[in-house]
PDB file of C-alpha atoms in Angstrom:
ATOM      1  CA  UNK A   1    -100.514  92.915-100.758  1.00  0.00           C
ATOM      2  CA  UNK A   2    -102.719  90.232-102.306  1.00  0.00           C
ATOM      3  CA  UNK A   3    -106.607  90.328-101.096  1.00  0.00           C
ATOM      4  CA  UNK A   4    -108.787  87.409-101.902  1.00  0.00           C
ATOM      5  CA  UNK A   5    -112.658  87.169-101.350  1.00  0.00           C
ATOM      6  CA  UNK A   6    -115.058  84.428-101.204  1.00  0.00           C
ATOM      7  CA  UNK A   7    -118.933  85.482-101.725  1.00  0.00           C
ATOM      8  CA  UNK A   8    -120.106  81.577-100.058  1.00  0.00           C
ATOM      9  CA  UNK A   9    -118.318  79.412 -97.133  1.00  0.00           C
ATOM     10  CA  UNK A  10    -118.283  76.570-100.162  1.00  0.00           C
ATOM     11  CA  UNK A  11    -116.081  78.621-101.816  1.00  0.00           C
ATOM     12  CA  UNK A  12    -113.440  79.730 -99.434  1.00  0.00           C
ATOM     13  CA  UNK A  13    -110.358  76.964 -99.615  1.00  0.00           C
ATOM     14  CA  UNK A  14    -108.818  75.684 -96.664  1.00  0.00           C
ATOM     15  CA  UNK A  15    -106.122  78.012 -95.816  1.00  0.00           C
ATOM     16  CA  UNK A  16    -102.601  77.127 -94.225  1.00  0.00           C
ATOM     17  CA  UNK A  17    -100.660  79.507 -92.051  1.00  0.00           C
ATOM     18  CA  UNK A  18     -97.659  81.773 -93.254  1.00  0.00           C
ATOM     19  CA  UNK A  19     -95.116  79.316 -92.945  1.00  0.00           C
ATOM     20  CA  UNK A  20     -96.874  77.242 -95.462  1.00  0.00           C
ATOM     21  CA  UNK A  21     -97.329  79.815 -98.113  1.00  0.00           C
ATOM     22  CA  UNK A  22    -100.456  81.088 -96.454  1.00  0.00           C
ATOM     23  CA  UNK A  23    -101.420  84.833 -95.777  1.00  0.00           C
ATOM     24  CA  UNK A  24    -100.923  86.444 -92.658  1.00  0.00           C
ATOM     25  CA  UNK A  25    -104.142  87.601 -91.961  1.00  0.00           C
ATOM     26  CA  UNK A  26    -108.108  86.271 -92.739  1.00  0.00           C
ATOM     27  CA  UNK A  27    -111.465  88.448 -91.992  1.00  0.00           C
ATOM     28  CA  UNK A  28    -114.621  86.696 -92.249  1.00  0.00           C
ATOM     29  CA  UNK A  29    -117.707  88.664 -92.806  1.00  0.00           C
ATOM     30  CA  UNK A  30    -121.170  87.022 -92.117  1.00  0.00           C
ATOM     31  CA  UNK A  31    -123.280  89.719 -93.070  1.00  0.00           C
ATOM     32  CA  UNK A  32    -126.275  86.784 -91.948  1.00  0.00           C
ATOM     33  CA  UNK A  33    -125.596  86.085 -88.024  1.00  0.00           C
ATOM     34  CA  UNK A  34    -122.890  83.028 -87.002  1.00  0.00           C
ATOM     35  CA  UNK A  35    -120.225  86.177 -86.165  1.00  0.00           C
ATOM     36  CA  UNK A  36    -122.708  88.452 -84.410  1.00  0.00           C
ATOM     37  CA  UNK A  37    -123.876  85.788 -82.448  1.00  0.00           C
ATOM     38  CA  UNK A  38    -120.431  84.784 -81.630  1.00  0.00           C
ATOM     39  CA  UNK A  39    -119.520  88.693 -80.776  1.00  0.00           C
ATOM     40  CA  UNK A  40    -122.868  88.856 -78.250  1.00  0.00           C
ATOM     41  CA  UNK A  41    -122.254  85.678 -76.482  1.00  0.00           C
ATOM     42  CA  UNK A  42    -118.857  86.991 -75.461  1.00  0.00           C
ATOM     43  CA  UNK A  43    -120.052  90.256 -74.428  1.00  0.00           C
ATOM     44  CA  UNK A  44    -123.127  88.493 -72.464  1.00  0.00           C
ATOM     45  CA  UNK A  45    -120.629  86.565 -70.386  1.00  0.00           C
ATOM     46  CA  UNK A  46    -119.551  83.289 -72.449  1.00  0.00           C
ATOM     47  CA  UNK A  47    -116.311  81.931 -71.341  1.00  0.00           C
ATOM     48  CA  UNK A  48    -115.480  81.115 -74.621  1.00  0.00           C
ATOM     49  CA  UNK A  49    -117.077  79.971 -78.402  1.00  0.00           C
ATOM     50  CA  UNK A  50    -115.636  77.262 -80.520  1.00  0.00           C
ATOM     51  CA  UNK A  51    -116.215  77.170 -84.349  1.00  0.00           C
ATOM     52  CA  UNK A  52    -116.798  74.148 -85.946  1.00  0.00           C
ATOM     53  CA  UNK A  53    -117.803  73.351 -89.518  1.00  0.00           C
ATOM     54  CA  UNK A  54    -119.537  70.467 -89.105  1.00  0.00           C
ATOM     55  CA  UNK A  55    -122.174  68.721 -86.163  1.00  0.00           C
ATOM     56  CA  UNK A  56    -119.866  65.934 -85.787  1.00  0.00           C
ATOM     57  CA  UNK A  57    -116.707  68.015 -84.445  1.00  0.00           C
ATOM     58  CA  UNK A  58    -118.927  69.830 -82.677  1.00  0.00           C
ATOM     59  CA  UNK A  59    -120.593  67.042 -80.415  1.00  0.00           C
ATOM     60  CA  UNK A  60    -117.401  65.182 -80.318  1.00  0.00           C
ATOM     61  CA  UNK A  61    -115.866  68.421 -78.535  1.00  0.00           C
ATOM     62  CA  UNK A  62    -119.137  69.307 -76.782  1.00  0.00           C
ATOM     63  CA  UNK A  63    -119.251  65.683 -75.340  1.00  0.00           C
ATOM     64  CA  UNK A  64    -115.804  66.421 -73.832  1.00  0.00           C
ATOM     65  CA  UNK A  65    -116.778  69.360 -71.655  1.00  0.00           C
ATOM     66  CA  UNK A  66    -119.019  69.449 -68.605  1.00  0.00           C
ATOM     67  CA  UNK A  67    -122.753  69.324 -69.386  1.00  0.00           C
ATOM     68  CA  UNK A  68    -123.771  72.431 -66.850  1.00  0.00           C
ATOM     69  CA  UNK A  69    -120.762  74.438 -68.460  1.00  0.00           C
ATOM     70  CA  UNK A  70    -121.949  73.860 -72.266  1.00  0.00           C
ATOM     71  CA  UNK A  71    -124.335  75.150 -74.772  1.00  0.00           C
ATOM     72  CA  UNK A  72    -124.806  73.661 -78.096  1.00  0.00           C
ATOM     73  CA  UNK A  73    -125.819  75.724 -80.844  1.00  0.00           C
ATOM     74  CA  UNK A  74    -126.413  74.586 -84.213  1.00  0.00           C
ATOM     75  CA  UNK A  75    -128.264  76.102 -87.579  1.00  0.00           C
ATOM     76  CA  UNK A  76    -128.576  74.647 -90.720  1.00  0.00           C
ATOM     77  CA  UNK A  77    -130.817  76.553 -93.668  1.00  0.00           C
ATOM     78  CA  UNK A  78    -131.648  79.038 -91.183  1.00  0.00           C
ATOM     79  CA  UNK A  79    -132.947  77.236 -88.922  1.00  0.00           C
ATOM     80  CA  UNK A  80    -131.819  75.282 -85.060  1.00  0.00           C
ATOM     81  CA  UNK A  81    -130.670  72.224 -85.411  1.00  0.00           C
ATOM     82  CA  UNK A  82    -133.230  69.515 -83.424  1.00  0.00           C
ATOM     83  CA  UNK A  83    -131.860  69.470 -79.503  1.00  0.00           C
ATOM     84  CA  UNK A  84    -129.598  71.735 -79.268  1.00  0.00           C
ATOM     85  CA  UNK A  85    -129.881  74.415 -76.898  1.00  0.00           C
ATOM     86  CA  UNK A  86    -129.553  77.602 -78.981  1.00  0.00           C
ATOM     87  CA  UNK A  87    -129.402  78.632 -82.834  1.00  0.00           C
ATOM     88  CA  UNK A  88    -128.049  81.318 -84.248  1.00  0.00           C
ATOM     89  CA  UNK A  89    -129.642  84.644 -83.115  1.00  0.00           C
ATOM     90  CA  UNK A  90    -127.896  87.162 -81.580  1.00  0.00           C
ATOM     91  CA  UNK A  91    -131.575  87.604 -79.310  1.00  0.00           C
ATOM     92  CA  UNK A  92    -131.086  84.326 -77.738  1.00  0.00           C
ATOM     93  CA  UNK A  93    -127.569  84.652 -75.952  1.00  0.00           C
ATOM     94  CA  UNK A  94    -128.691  86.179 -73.105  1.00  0.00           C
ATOM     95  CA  UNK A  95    -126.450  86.976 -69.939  1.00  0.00           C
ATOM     96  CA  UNK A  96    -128.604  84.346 -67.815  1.00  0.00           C
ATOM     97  CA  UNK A  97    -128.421  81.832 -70.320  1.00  0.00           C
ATOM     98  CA  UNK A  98    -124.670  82.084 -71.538  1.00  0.00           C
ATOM     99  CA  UNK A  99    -123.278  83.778 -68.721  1.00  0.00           C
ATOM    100  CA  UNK A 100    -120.246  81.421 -67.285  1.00  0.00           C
ATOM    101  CA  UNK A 101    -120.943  79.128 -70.452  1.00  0.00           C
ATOM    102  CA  UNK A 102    -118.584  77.544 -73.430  1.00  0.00           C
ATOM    103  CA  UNK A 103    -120.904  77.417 -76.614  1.00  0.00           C
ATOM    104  CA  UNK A 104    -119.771  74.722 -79.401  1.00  0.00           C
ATOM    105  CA  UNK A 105    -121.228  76.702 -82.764  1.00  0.00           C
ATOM    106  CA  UNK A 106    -122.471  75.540 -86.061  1.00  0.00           C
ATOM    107  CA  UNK A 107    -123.716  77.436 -88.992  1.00  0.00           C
ATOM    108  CA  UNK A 108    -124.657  76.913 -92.260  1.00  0.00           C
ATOM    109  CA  UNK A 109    -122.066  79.564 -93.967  1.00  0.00           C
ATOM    110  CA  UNK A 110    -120.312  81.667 -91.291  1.00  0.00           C
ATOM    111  CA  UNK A 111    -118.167  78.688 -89.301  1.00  0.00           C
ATOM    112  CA  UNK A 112    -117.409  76.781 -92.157  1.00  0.00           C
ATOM    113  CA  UNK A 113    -115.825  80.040 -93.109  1.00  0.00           C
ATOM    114  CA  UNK A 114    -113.911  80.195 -89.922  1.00  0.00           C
ATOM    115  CA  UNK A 115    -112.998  76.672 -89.913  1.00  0.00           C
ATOM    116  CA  UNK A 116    -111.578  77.227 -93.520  1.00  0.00           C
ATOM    117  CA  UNK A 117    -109.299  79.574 -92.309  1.00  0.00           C
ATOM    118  CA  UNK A 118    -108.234  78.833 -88.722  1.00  0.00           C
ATOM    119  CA  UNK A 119    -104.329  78.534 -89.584  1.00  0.00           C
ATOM    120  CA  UNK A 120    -104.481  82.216 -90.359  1.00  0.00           C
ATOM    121  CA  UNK A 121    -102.655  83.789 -87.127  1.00  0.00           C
ATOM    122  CA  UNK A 122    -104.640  87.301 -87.275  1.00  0.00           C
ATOM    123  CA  UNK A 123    -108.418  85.936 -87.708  1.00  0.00           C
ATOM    124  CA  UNK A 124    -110.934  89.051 -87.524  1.00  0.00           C
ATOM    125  CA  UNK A 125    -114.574  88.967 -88.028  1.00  0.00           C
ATOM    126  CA  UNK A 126    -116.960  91.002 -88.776  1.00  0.00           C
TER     127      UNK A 126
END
């Protein structure tokens, strides 16, 4: 078993799947927030979260999906990204706001780590 770890999202390469060479399996640990948040929006009723690394992919896919069934949350350097509706505290994804809702997620660190590695087929965060 071979176990590589990246202490930064800059760091971590971009990972293929097992049929490309690629390892099985992938956990991502954001000790800061992106995967808490993402853990507290499903258990407060989100239909779903998508990852992205960057704001571009993310309002190119939030654009896509009906307005009253979306939430966009966005951080950068700690702090929420100017209009979107959420950043990145696990406080803020309450049942009445998320409830029913798909959030399109940006963070500084923790989805570029998840974006890095979304070939993986066993992707675990913690």
């Amino acid at each position: 078993m071979r176990i590589s770890y990246f202490h930064s999202s800059e760091s971590v390469p971009a990972v293929r799947g097992p049929a490309e060479g690629g390892p099985d399996a992938a956990v991502v640990i954001d000790v800061l927030r992106a995967t808490t948040t993402i853990a507290w929006s499903l258990q407060n009723g989100a239909e779903a979260i998508e990852a992205f690394a960057g704001l571009a992919e993310l309002e190119a896919a939030a654009a896509a999906w009906p307005a009253e069934l979306r939430l966009r949350a966005g951080e950068r350097g700690g702090q929420r990204v100017d209009g979107y509706d959420l950043g990145n505290s696990p406080l803020a994804v309450t049942p009445e706001l998320v409830g029913g809702k798909r959030i399109f997620l940006s963070t500084t660190n923790g989805t570029r780590s998840l974006a890095a590695v979304r070939e993986v087929p066993l992707l675990l965060t913690a």
